[in-house]
Short mmCIF file of C-alpha atoms in Angstrom, two decimals:
data_model
loop_
_atom_site.label_atom_id
_atom_site.label_comp_id
_atom_site.label_asym_id
_atom_site.label_seq_id
_atom_site.Cartn_x
_atom_site.Cartn_y
_atom_site.Cartn_z
CA MET A 1 -11.24 72.31 -12.84
CA ARG A 2 -14.85 70.66 -11.95
CA ALA A 3 -17.11 70.86 -14.03
CA ALA A 4 -21.08 72.51 -12.25
CA PRO A 5 -23.43 70.26 -12.43
CA ALA A 6 -26.88 71.00 -14.78
CA PHE A 7 -29.35 74.01 -13.46
CA ALA A 8 -26.97 75.22 -11.15
CA ALA A 9 -27.41 77.29 -8.20
CA PHE A 10 -25.52 80.51 -10.45
CA GLU A 11 -27.12 79.92 -13.96
CA TRP A 12 -30.35 80.41 -12.81
CA LYS A 13 -29.29 83.89 -11.20
CA ILE A 14 -27.46 85.15 -14.93
CA ALA A 15 -31.09 84.28 -15.79
CA PHE A 16 -32.99 86.15 -14.01
CA ARG A 17 -30.50 88.85 -14.20
CA TYR A 18 -31.06 89.48 -17.73
CA LEU A 19 -34.57 88.95 -17.84
CA LYS A 20 -35.27 91.91 -14.86
CA SER A 21 -32.92 94.18 -16.79
CA ARG A 22 -33.28 97.42 -18.93
CA ARG A 23 -33.54 97.73 -22.75
CA SER A 24 -30.32 100.06 -21.94
CA GLN A 25 -28.91 97.49 -19.51
CA GLY A 26 -27.96 95.04 -22.12
CA GLY A 27 -32.11 93.30 -21.41
CA VAL A 28 -35.09 92.79 -23.29
CA SER A 29 -37.66 93.39 -19.99
CA ALA A 30 -40.50 94.95 -22.74
CA MET A 31 -40.59 92.05 -24.93
CA SER A 32 -40.44 89.21 -22.33
CA ILE A 33 -43.68 90.91 -20.23
CA ILE A 34 -44.81 90.95 -24.23
CA SER A 35 -44.22 87.04 -24.90
CA VAL A 36 -45.43 86.59 -21.37
CA ILE A 37 -48.47 88.50 -22.68
CA GLY A 38 -48.58 87.05 -25.35
CA ILE A 39 -48.70 82.96 -23.96
CA ALA A 40 -50.79 83.69 -21.04
CA VAL A 41 -53.58 85.06 -23.96
CA ALA A 42 -53.37 81.67 -25.64
CA VAL A 43 -53.25 79.64 -23.02
CA PHE A 44 -56.47 81.58 -21.76
CA ALA A 45 -57.97 81.34 -25.57
CA LEU A 46 -57.23 77.26 -25.85
CA ILE A 47 -57.95 76.68 -21.61
CA ALA A 48 -61.77 78.45 -22.95
CA THR A 49 -61.98 77.14 -25.30
CA LEU A 50 -61.46 73.70 -24.12
CA ALA A 51 -64.18 75.31 -20.86
CA VAL A 52 -66.73 75.11 -23.40
CA ARG A 53 -65.82 72.10 -25.56
CA THR A 54 -65.97 69.94 -22.25
CA GLY A 55 -69.22 71.75 -21.15
CA PHE A 56 -71.13 71.68 -24.91
CA ARG A 57 -71.00 68.11 -24.13
CA THR A 58 -71.48 67.19 -20.73
CA GLU A 59 -74.15 69.31 -20.33
CA PHE A 60 -75.75 68.15 -23.78
CA LEU A 61 -75.58 64.50 -22.44
CA THR A 62 -76.82 65.53 -19.01
CA THR A 63 -80.25 66.85 -20.82
CA VAL A 64 -80.06 63.78 -23.88
CA LEU A 65 -79.78 61.32 -21.14
CA GLY A 66 -81.58 62.37 -18.94
CA ALA A 67 -84.80 63.83 -19.85
CA ASN A 68 -84.80 60.30 -22.85
CA ALA A 69 -83.89 56.51 -21.87
CA HIS A 70 -80.41 55.55 -23.35
CA THR A 71 -81.76 52.90 -24.99
CA SER A 72 -85.48 51.24 -26.03
CA LEU A 73 -87.18 48.49 -27.64
CA HIS A 74 -89.04 48.05 -30.74
CA ALA A 75 -91.26 45.88 -32.58
CA GLY A 76 -91.10 45.62 -35.75
CA ILE A 77 -94.31 45.90 -38.09
CA HIS A 78 -96.66 42.47 -37.74
CA ARG A 79 -100.28 42.00 -37.53
CA SER A 80 -102.57 42.42 -35.11
CA ALA A 81 -105.48 39.82 -33.49
CA ASP A 82 -107.79 42.02 -36.34
CA GLY A 83 -105.24 42.54 -38.98
CA ARG A 84 -104.09 45.62 -39.52
CA LYS A 85 -100.60 46.77 -39.52
CA SER A 86 -99.14 47.13 -36.06
CA THR A 87 -95.90 47.96 -33.87
CA SER A 88 -97.45 47.93 -30.79
CA ILE A 89 -95.68 44.82 -27.45
CA ARG A 90 -98.10 42.37 -26.04
CA GLY A 91 -96.98 41.30 -22.81
CA PHE A 92 -94.57 43.87 -22.04
CA GLU A 93 -94.86 43.26 -18.32
CA ASP A 94 -93.87 40.11 -18.77
CA LEU A 95 -90.55 41.77 -21.05
CA THR A 96 -89.77 44.53 -18.32
CA GLU A 97 -89.65 42.43 -15.30
CA ALA A 98 -86.97 39.95 -17.88
CA LEU A 99 -85.28 43.12 -18.96
CA LEU A 100 -84.06 44.46 -15.46
CA GLU A 101 -83.13 41.33 -14.99
CA VAL A 102 -79.92 41.87 -16.91
CA GLU A 103 -76.45 43.10 -15.96
CA GLY A 104 -76.21 46.34 -15.92
CA VAL A 105 -79.33 47.28 -16.64
CA VAL A 106 -80.91 49.89 -13.29
CA ARG A 107 -84.44 51.09 -14.99
CA ALA A 108 -86.81 49.48 -17.71
CA TYR A 109 -90.83 50.84 -17.14
CA PRO A 110 -93.54 51.01 -21.20
CA VAL A 111 -93.52 53.93 -23.04
CA ILE A 112 -96.48 54.81 -25.26
CA ARG A 113 -95.45 57.29 -27.31
CA THR A 114 -97.09 59.14 -30.63
CA GLN A 115 -97.16 62.79 -32.14
CA LEU A 116 -100.06 64.67 -32.52
CA LEU A 117 -102.01 68.14 -32.21
CA ALA A 118 -102.88 70.04 -28.44
CA ALA A 119 -104.73 72.45 -27.75
CA SER A 120 -105.94 75.98 -25.79
CA GLU A 121 -108.05 78.19 -25.99
CA LEU A 122 -105.95 80.28 -27.39
CA ARG A 123 -103.43 78.01 -29.84
CA ASN A 124 -102.12 74.94 -30.82
CA THR A 125 -98.58 73.07 -32.17
CA GLY A 126 -98.04 69.59 -32.79
CA VAL A 127 -96.18 68.03 -29.94
CA ASP A 128 -94.82 64.65 -29.23
CA LEU A 129 -96.42 62.97 -26.17
CA PHE A 130 -95.07 60.28 -23.18
CA GLY A 131 -97.63 57.87 -21.53
CA VAL A 132 -95.55 56.95 -18.98
CA ARG A 133 -96.81 55.77 -15.55
CA PRO A 134 -96.00 58.86 -12.33
CA GLN A 135 -93.71 56.00 -10.85
CA ASP A 136 -91.00 56.20 -13.69
CA PHE A 137 -91.74 59.41 -14.73
CA MET A 138 -90.63 61.07 -11.37
CA ALA A 139 -87.42 58.27 -11.79
CA LEU A 140 -86.39 60.52 -14.51
CA PRO A 141 -83.28 63.03 -13.41
CA SER A 142 -83.97 65.82 -15.61
CA ILE A 143 -87.24 65.77 -14.22
CA ILE A 144 -87.03 65.53 -10.47
CA GLU A 145 -84.08 68.42 -10.52
CA PRO A 146 -85.45 70.62 -13.64
CA GLU A 147 -83.99 74.02 -14.43
CA THR A 148 -87.76 75.45 -13.79
CA SER A 149 -90.39 73.96 -13.01
CA THR A 150 -94.12 75.10 -11.73
CA GLY A 151 -96.47 72.61 -10.31
CA SER A 152 -95.74 70.03 -8.37
CA ILE A 153 -94.60 67.01 -10.15
CA LYS A 154 -96.65 64.77 -7.38
CA ASP A 155 -99.87 66.05 -8.92
CA TYR A 156 -98.78 64.64 -12.49
CA ALA A 157 -100.96 61.45 -11.58
CA THR A 158 -104.55 63.14 -11.75
CA GLY A 159 -103.12 65.43 -15.53
CA VAL A 160 -100.32 66.17 -17.95
CA ALA A 161 -96.98 67.02 -17.00
CA VAL A 162 -95.76 70.02 -20.19
CA GLY A 163 -92.38 71.41 -20.98
CA THR A 164 -91.99 75.03 -20.44
CA GLY A 165 -92.01 75.58 -24.73
CA VAL A 166 -94.97 74.08 -25.01
CA ALA A 167 -96.85 75.97 -22.04
CA ARG A 168 -95.41 79.66 -23.85
CA GLN A 169 -96.82 78.52 -27.42
CA LEU A 170 -100.05 77.26 -26.42
CA GLY A 171 -100.72 80.44 -23.25
CA ILE A 172 -101.08 78.11 -19.95
CA GLY A 173 -100.63 77.47 -17.03
CA VAL A 174 -100.37 74.98 -14.34
CA GLY A 175 -103.86 74.15 -12.98
CA ASP A 176 -105.33 75.60 -16.69
CA SER A 177 -107.12 72.04 -19.82
CA ILE A 178 -106.02 71.39 -22.91
CA ARG A 179 -106.11 69.16 -25.08
CA LEU A 180 -105.61 66.63 -27.16
CA ILE A 181 -106.54 65.56 -31.01
CA SER A 182 -105.32 62.03 -32.21
CA PRO A 183 -106.54 62.29 -35.70
CA ASP A 184 -106.24 57.86 -35.20
CA GLY A 185 -109.51 57.21 -33.96
CA VAL A 186 -113.07 56.66 -33.93
CA LYS A 187 -114.13 55.26 -38.29
CA THR A 188 -117.43 56.64 -39.77
CA ALA A 189 -119.27 56.48 -42.72
CA PHE A 190 -117.59 59.72 -43.09
CA GLY A 191 -114.07 59.07 -42.28
CA THR A 192 -112.52 59.08 -39.57
CA ALA A 193 -113.50 61.00 -36.60
CA PRO A 194 -109.93 62.24 -34.35
CA ARG A 195 -110.02 61.33 -30.97
CA ILE A 196 -110.04 64.10 -28.06
CA ASN A 197 -109.65 64.61 -24.63
CA SER A 198 -109.20 67.27 -22.11
CA TYR A 199 -106.54 67.10 -19.47
CA PRO A 200 -105.42 69.92 -15.92
CA VAL A 201 -101.99 70.43 -16.21
CA ALA A 202 -100.24 69.80 -14.05
CA PHE A 203 -96.97 70.43 -13.92
CA ILE A 204 -94.90 72.30 -16.00
CA PHE A 205 -91.45 71.52 -16.80
CA GLY A 206 -87.98 73.04 -18.47
CA ILE A 207 -85.07 71.33 -18.08
CA GLY A 208 -82.86 73.33 -20.82
CA ARG A 209 -83.65 71.92 -23.80
CA TYR A 210 -85.82 73.43 -25.65
CA ASP A 211 -86.31 71.01 -27.86
CA ILE A 212 -87.60 68.53 -25.88
CA ASP A 213 -88.81 71.44 -23.51
CA ARG A 214 -90.65 72.79 -27.27
CA THR A 215 -93.01 69.48 -27.97
CA ARG A 216 -92.93 67.22 -25.43
CA ILE A 217 -95.66 66.59 -22.30
CA TYR A 218 -96.36 63.55 -20.84
CA LEU A 219 -99.02 61.57 -19.93
CA PRO A 220 -100.30 59.09 -17.27
CA PHE A 221 -99.56 55.40 -19.24
CA GLY A 222 -102.84 53.78 -17.96
CA GLU A 223 -104.79 57.15 -18.91
CA ALA A 224 -101.83 57.12 -22.38
CA GLN A 225 -103.47 53.58 -23.67
CA LYS A 226 -107.08 54.63 -23.47
CA PHE A 227 -106.82 57.56 -24.56
CA LEU A 228 -105.01 55.82 -27.84
CA ASN A 229 -107.05 52.75 -27.80
CA ARG A 230 -103.64 51.20 -27.11
CA GLU A 231 -104.75 49.07 -23.80
CA GLU A 232 -103.06 45.72 -23.46
CA THR A 233 -99.62 47.32 -25.51
CA ALA A 234 -97.33 49.62 -25.44
CA ASP A 235 -95.14 51.44 -28.10
CA GLU A 236 -91.38 51.09 -26.95
CA ILE A 237 -89.59 50.04 -23.50
CA GLU A 238 -87.40 52.41 -22.01
CA ILE A 239 -83.63 50.92 -19.99
CA PHE A 240 -81.65 53.17 -18.26
CA VAL A 241 -77.97 50.98 -17.93
CA ASN A 242 -75.53 51.77 -15.16
CA ASN A 243 -73.09 52.68 -17.74
CA PRO A 244 -75.09 54.80 -21.02
CA GLU A 245 -71.84 54.89 -23.18
CA ALA A 246 -71.45 50.63 -22.85
CA ILE A 247 -74.64 50.42 -24.68
CA ASP A 248 -73.44 49.36 -27.39
CA GLU A 249 -72.70 46.14 -25.52
CA ILE A 250 -75.32 45.55 -22.88
CA GLU A 251 -78.37 45.95 -26.46
CA PRO A 252 -77.38 42.14 -27.70
CA GLN A 253 -78.12 40.68 -23.97
CA LEU A 254 -81.81 42.79 -24.62
CA LEU A 255 -82.66 41.45 -27.94
CA ALA A 256 -81.52 38.23 -27.01
CA LEU A 257 -84.01 38.34 -24.41
CA ALA A 258 -86.94 39.99 -26.52
CA GLY A 259 -86.69 37.41 -29.67
CA SER A 260 -87.33 37.72 -32.81
CA GLY A 261 -88.76 40.46 -34.44
CA PHE A 262 -87.30 43.54 -32.45
CA PHE A 263 -84.51 46.11 -32.51
CA ALA A 264 -83.00 48.99 -30.13
CA TRP A 265 -82.26 52.36 -30.92
CA SER A 266 -79.76 53.97 -28.20
CA TRP A 267 -78.88 57.18 -27.58
CA LYS A 268 -76.09 57.15 -29.41
CA ASP A 269 -78.55 56.31 -32.23
CA SER A 270 -80.39 59.77 -32.05
CA SER A 271 -77.77 61.72 -30.77
CA GLY A 272 -74.32 60.11 -31.91
CA ALA A 273 -73.89 61.80 -35.59
CA PHE A 274 -73.96 65.52 -33.26
CA LEU A 275 -71.80 63.99 -30.73
CA ARG A 276 -69.64 63.31 -33.77
CA ALA A 277 -69.71 66.55 -35.62
CA LEU A 278 -68.98 68.04 -32.18
CA GLN A 279 -66.19 66.57 -32.42
CA MET A 280 -64.72 66.97 -35.23
CA GLU A 281 -65.19 71.13 -34.70
CA ASP A 282 -63.58 70.00 -30.71
CA ASN A 283 -60.14 68.68 -33.09
CA VAL A 284 -59.98 71.33 -35.69
CA MET A 285 -60.00 74.23 -33.04
CA PHE A 286 -57.47 72.37 -31.00
CA ILE A 287 -55.00 72.59 -34.07
CA ILE A 288 -55.95 75.88 -35.10
CA LEU A 289 -55.51 77.29 -31.18
CA SER A 290 -52.77 75.28 -31.27
CA ILE A 291 -51.40 77.93 -34.21
CA LEU A 292 -52.01 80.85 -32.19
CA VAL A 293 -49.77 79.37 -28.92
CA LEU A 294 -47.32 78.08 -31.01
CA ILE A 295 -46.72 81.82 -32.64
CA ALA A 296 -47.12 83.36 -29.09
CA THR A 297 -43.94 81.25 -28.46
CA LEU A 298 -42.10 82.68 -31.56
CA ASN A 299 -41.59 86.16 -29.48
CA ILE A 300 -39.91 84.56 -26.93
CA VAL A 301 -37.55 83.39 -29.61
CA SER A 302 -37.61 87.07 -31.37
CA GLY A 303 -36.45 87.19 -27.24
CA LEU A 304 -34.28 85.53 -27.06
CA VAL A 305 -32.22 86.23 -30.00
CA MET A 306 -32.38 90.28 -29.13
CA LEU A 307 -31.20 89.19 -25.68
CA VAL A 308 -27.85 87.23 -27.04
CA LYS A 309 -27.20 89.86 -29.01
CA ASN A 310 -26.78 92.52 -26.11
CA LYS A 311 -25.36 90.35 -23.61
CA GLY A 312 -22.82 89.53 -26.58
CA ARG A 313 -20.42 91.22 -24.32
CA ASP A 314 -21.02 89.16 -20.94
CA ILE A 315 -21.54 85.99 -22.88
CA GLY A 316 -17.25 86.30 -23.87
CA ILE A 317 -16.60 87.32 -20.30
CA LEU A 318 -18.70 84.15 -19.42
CA ARG A 319 -17.16 81.39 -21.52
CA THR A 320 -13.44 83.13 -20.64
CA ILE A 321 -13.56 83.11 -16.99
CA GLY A 322 -14.90 79.44 -17.22
CA LEU A 323 -18.46 78.91 -18.19
CA SER A 324 -19.12 75.79 -20.59
CA GLN A 325 -21.02 75.85 -23.53
CA GLY A 326 -23.21 73.53 -21.20
CA SER A 327 -23.33 76.62 -19.02
CA ILE A 328 -24.17 79.70 -20.49
CA LEU A 329 -27.15 77.54 -23.42
CA ARG A 330 -28.67 76.47 -19.66
CA VAL A 331 -28.69 79.94 -18.92
CA PHE A 332 -30.42 80.97 -21.52
CA PHE A 333 -33.35 78.12 -21.93
CA ILE A 334 -33.78 79.00 -18.40
CA CYS A 335 -34.84 82.71 -19.27
CA GLY A 336 -36.83 81.20 -22.69
CA ALA A 337 -38.64 78.63 -20.01
CA SER A 338 -39.67 81.00 -17.31
CA ILE A 339 -40.95 83.02 -19.31
CA GLY A 340 -43.12 80.54 -21.07
CA ILE A 341 -43.38 79.28 -17.34
CA ILE A 342 -45.45 82.39 -16.34
CA GLY A 343 -46.98 82.90 -18.68
CA THR A 344 -48.74 79.60 -19.61
CA GLY A 345 -49.67 79.87 -15.97
CA PHE A 346 -51.03 83.42 -15.97
CA GLY A 347 -53.48 82.06 -18.74
CA VAL A 348 -54.08 79.03 -16.32
CA ILE A 349 -55.89 81.44 -13.95
CA LEU A 350 -57.16 83.80 -17.28
CA GLY A 351 -59.21 80.54 -18.20
CA TRP A 352 -60.44 79.46 -14.81
CA LEU A 353 -61.34 82.72 -13.72
CA PHE A 354 -63.40 82.42 -17.17
CA ALA A 355 -64.96 79.18 -16.85
CA ILE A 356 -66.36 80.24 -13.56
CA ASN A 357 -67.88 83.60 -14.20
CA ILE A 358 -68.91 82.25 -17.69
CA ASP A 359 -72.09 83.57 -17.13
CA PRO A 360 -71.62 86.71 -15.91
CA ILE A 361 -69.18 87.30 -18.93
CA PHE A 362 -71.96 85.71 -21.27
CA GLU A 363 -74.93 88.07 -20.12
CA PHE A 364 -72.62 91.28 -20.55
CA VAL A 365 -70.90 89.70 -23.93
CA ASN A 366 -75.11 89.86 -25.10
CA MET A 367 -75.78 93.32 -22.87
CA LEU A 368 -72.90 94.37 -25.81
CA ALA A 369 -74.38 92.81 -27.88
CA GLY A 370 -77.81 93.70 -28.41
CA GLY A 371 -79.04 90.60 -27.00
CA GLY A 372 -79.98 87.12 -29.89
CA VAL A 373 -76.62 86.41 -29.13
CA TRP A 374 -77.42 82.42 -28.52
CA ASP A 375 -80.91 80.93 -29.71
CA PRO A 376 -81.53 77.48 -27.61
CA SER A 377 -83.35 76.23 -31.26
CA ILE A 378 -80.12 76.03 -32.92
CA ARG A 379 -77.06 74.30 -29.71
CA PHE A 380 -80.03 72.98 -27.81
CA LEU A 381 -79.44 74.55 -24.63
CA SER A 382 -81.17 77.36 -22.88
CA SER A 383 -77.03 78.58 -21.92
CA LEU A 384 -73.47 79.04 -22.65
CA PRO A 385 -72.10 75.70 -20.83
CA ALA A 386 -68.20 75.88 -19.46
CA LYS A 387 -66.11 73.26 -17.44
CA ILE A 388 -63.09 72.76 -16.24
CA GLU A 389 -61.66 68.59 -16.45
CA LEU A 390 -57.66 67.63 -15.09
CA MET A 391 -56.91 66.60 -18.50
CA ASP A 392 -57.79 70.05 -20.65
CA VAL A 393 -56.09 71.60 -18.23
CA LEU A 394 -52.87 69.37 -18.82
CA SER A 395 -53.42 69.10 -22.65
CA ALA A 396 -52.89 72.68 -22.49
CA VAL A 397 -49.81 73.68 -20.03
CA GLY A 398 -48.49 70.35 -21.95
CA LEU A 399 -48.54 71.52 -25.20
CA SER A 400 -47.84 74.93 -24.07
CA LEU A 401 -45.08 74.04 -22.45
CA GLY A 402 -43.85 72.54 -24.43
CA LEU A 403 -43.59 74.52 -27.73
CA SER A 404 -41.60 77.32 -25.65
CA PHE A 405 -39.02 74.99 -24.40
CA VAL A 406 -38.09 73.97 -28.00
CA VAL A 407 -38.37 77.19 -29.50
CA THR A 408 -36.10 78.17 -26.91
CA ILE A 409 -33.60 75.70 -28.00
CA PHE A 410 -32.64 77.04 -31.17
CA PRO A 411 -31.51 80.39 -29.60
CA ALA A 412 -29.62 79.32 -26.24
CA ARG A 413 -27.30 77.29 -28.56
CA ARG A 414 -26.08 80.36 -30.79
CA ALA A 415 -25.29 82.15 -27.45
CA ALA A 416 -23.62 78.70 -26.20
CA ARG A 417 -21.89 78.84 -29.40
CA MET A 418 -20.99 81.99 -29.83
CA ASN A 419 -16.85 82.30 -30.09
CA PRO A 420 -15.91 84.47 -26.89
CA LEU A 421 -13.06 86.12 -28.51
CA ASP A 422 -15.48 87.11 -31.80
CA ALA A 423 -18.08 88.36 -28.74
CA LEU A 424 -15.27 90.66 -26.67
CA ARG A 425 -13.33 92.01 -29.85
CA TYR A 426 -16.06 94.00 -31.11
CA GLU A 427 -17.36 95.37 -27.11
#
């Protein structure tokens, strides 16, 4: 007799009939449904977690790289012409032009940067001041397309741009006046007098990162030089490249061009520790949720064991009429694998729906919890992000289907090895 081909049509027909049969008919349809639900929930949890993880990293990098340089060149401590210690950069115009010639560099510009006190009629707060030329300021991605904004970015040349958190802290709006107070002022017989200048607020931006919106103020480069008495110098040169992930490969070229006494500080130096901690947390969460998927797939084992026990007489008859052990194994393998495939499919759909509807879902959860679920001062981002990536979905699907197929083999082999005489003897 010629052997039947693997996964023949009759094997699929028998398997699906067993899956649909009720318990009174020797089937375990209820257990099958429970297994499908368990796997769907586990895969949904895994995909949802991966989507939030990917969205969080993407959003974090977008806001970091959208408002900050990919790397910046700083001068080491040296003596200025008057003998005082300084870290200012002279001849920054020529150096900036030379840096733009390096392959991979798309933008470079000088910056005045310091910390000082900002004050309004109501309150005062510490801020980070960035002195940036208008054309360079309006080239920052997060500034061009902020989450929220008030005023016109084109008015930046005539005033200051402040983050939403700074504006909220000081109680100011567009058109109001803000005082900048620098402790490094004019030396007098009675000590150092602070420098105080007032500027109109021209633009208020919110990019979605708490640590930037809450502390940052931009002032036109030339005005910052005059206010801080740093004519003909810059504090640093900020550099943007076409591939931020490869900044480590470009930095040696930049430093070689700048010469001795310079050092670089990239986005990886400022945010690398956070990203490494995030990656470690991601790996731990993936392992934990993989265990959840494994537990869900074990329901397949219990369901198939019950199915093999209930269908013992059928197995004996099938073996008697000529089905091989391989055919019996494949019948029950199809039963278990089908449960895994169906559950995984539902889980992927649920995970996808969660990712694209995360905002209303999060608002609902926040409402149930009475608000305050998301603290941007801790997580830096103003909202919970989610992003579905193909590799994340494939890893979840591969894990779920792989475990489903593996755990199915054991009860399927038990059914295939069942002696037909023993199966029929007690029926």
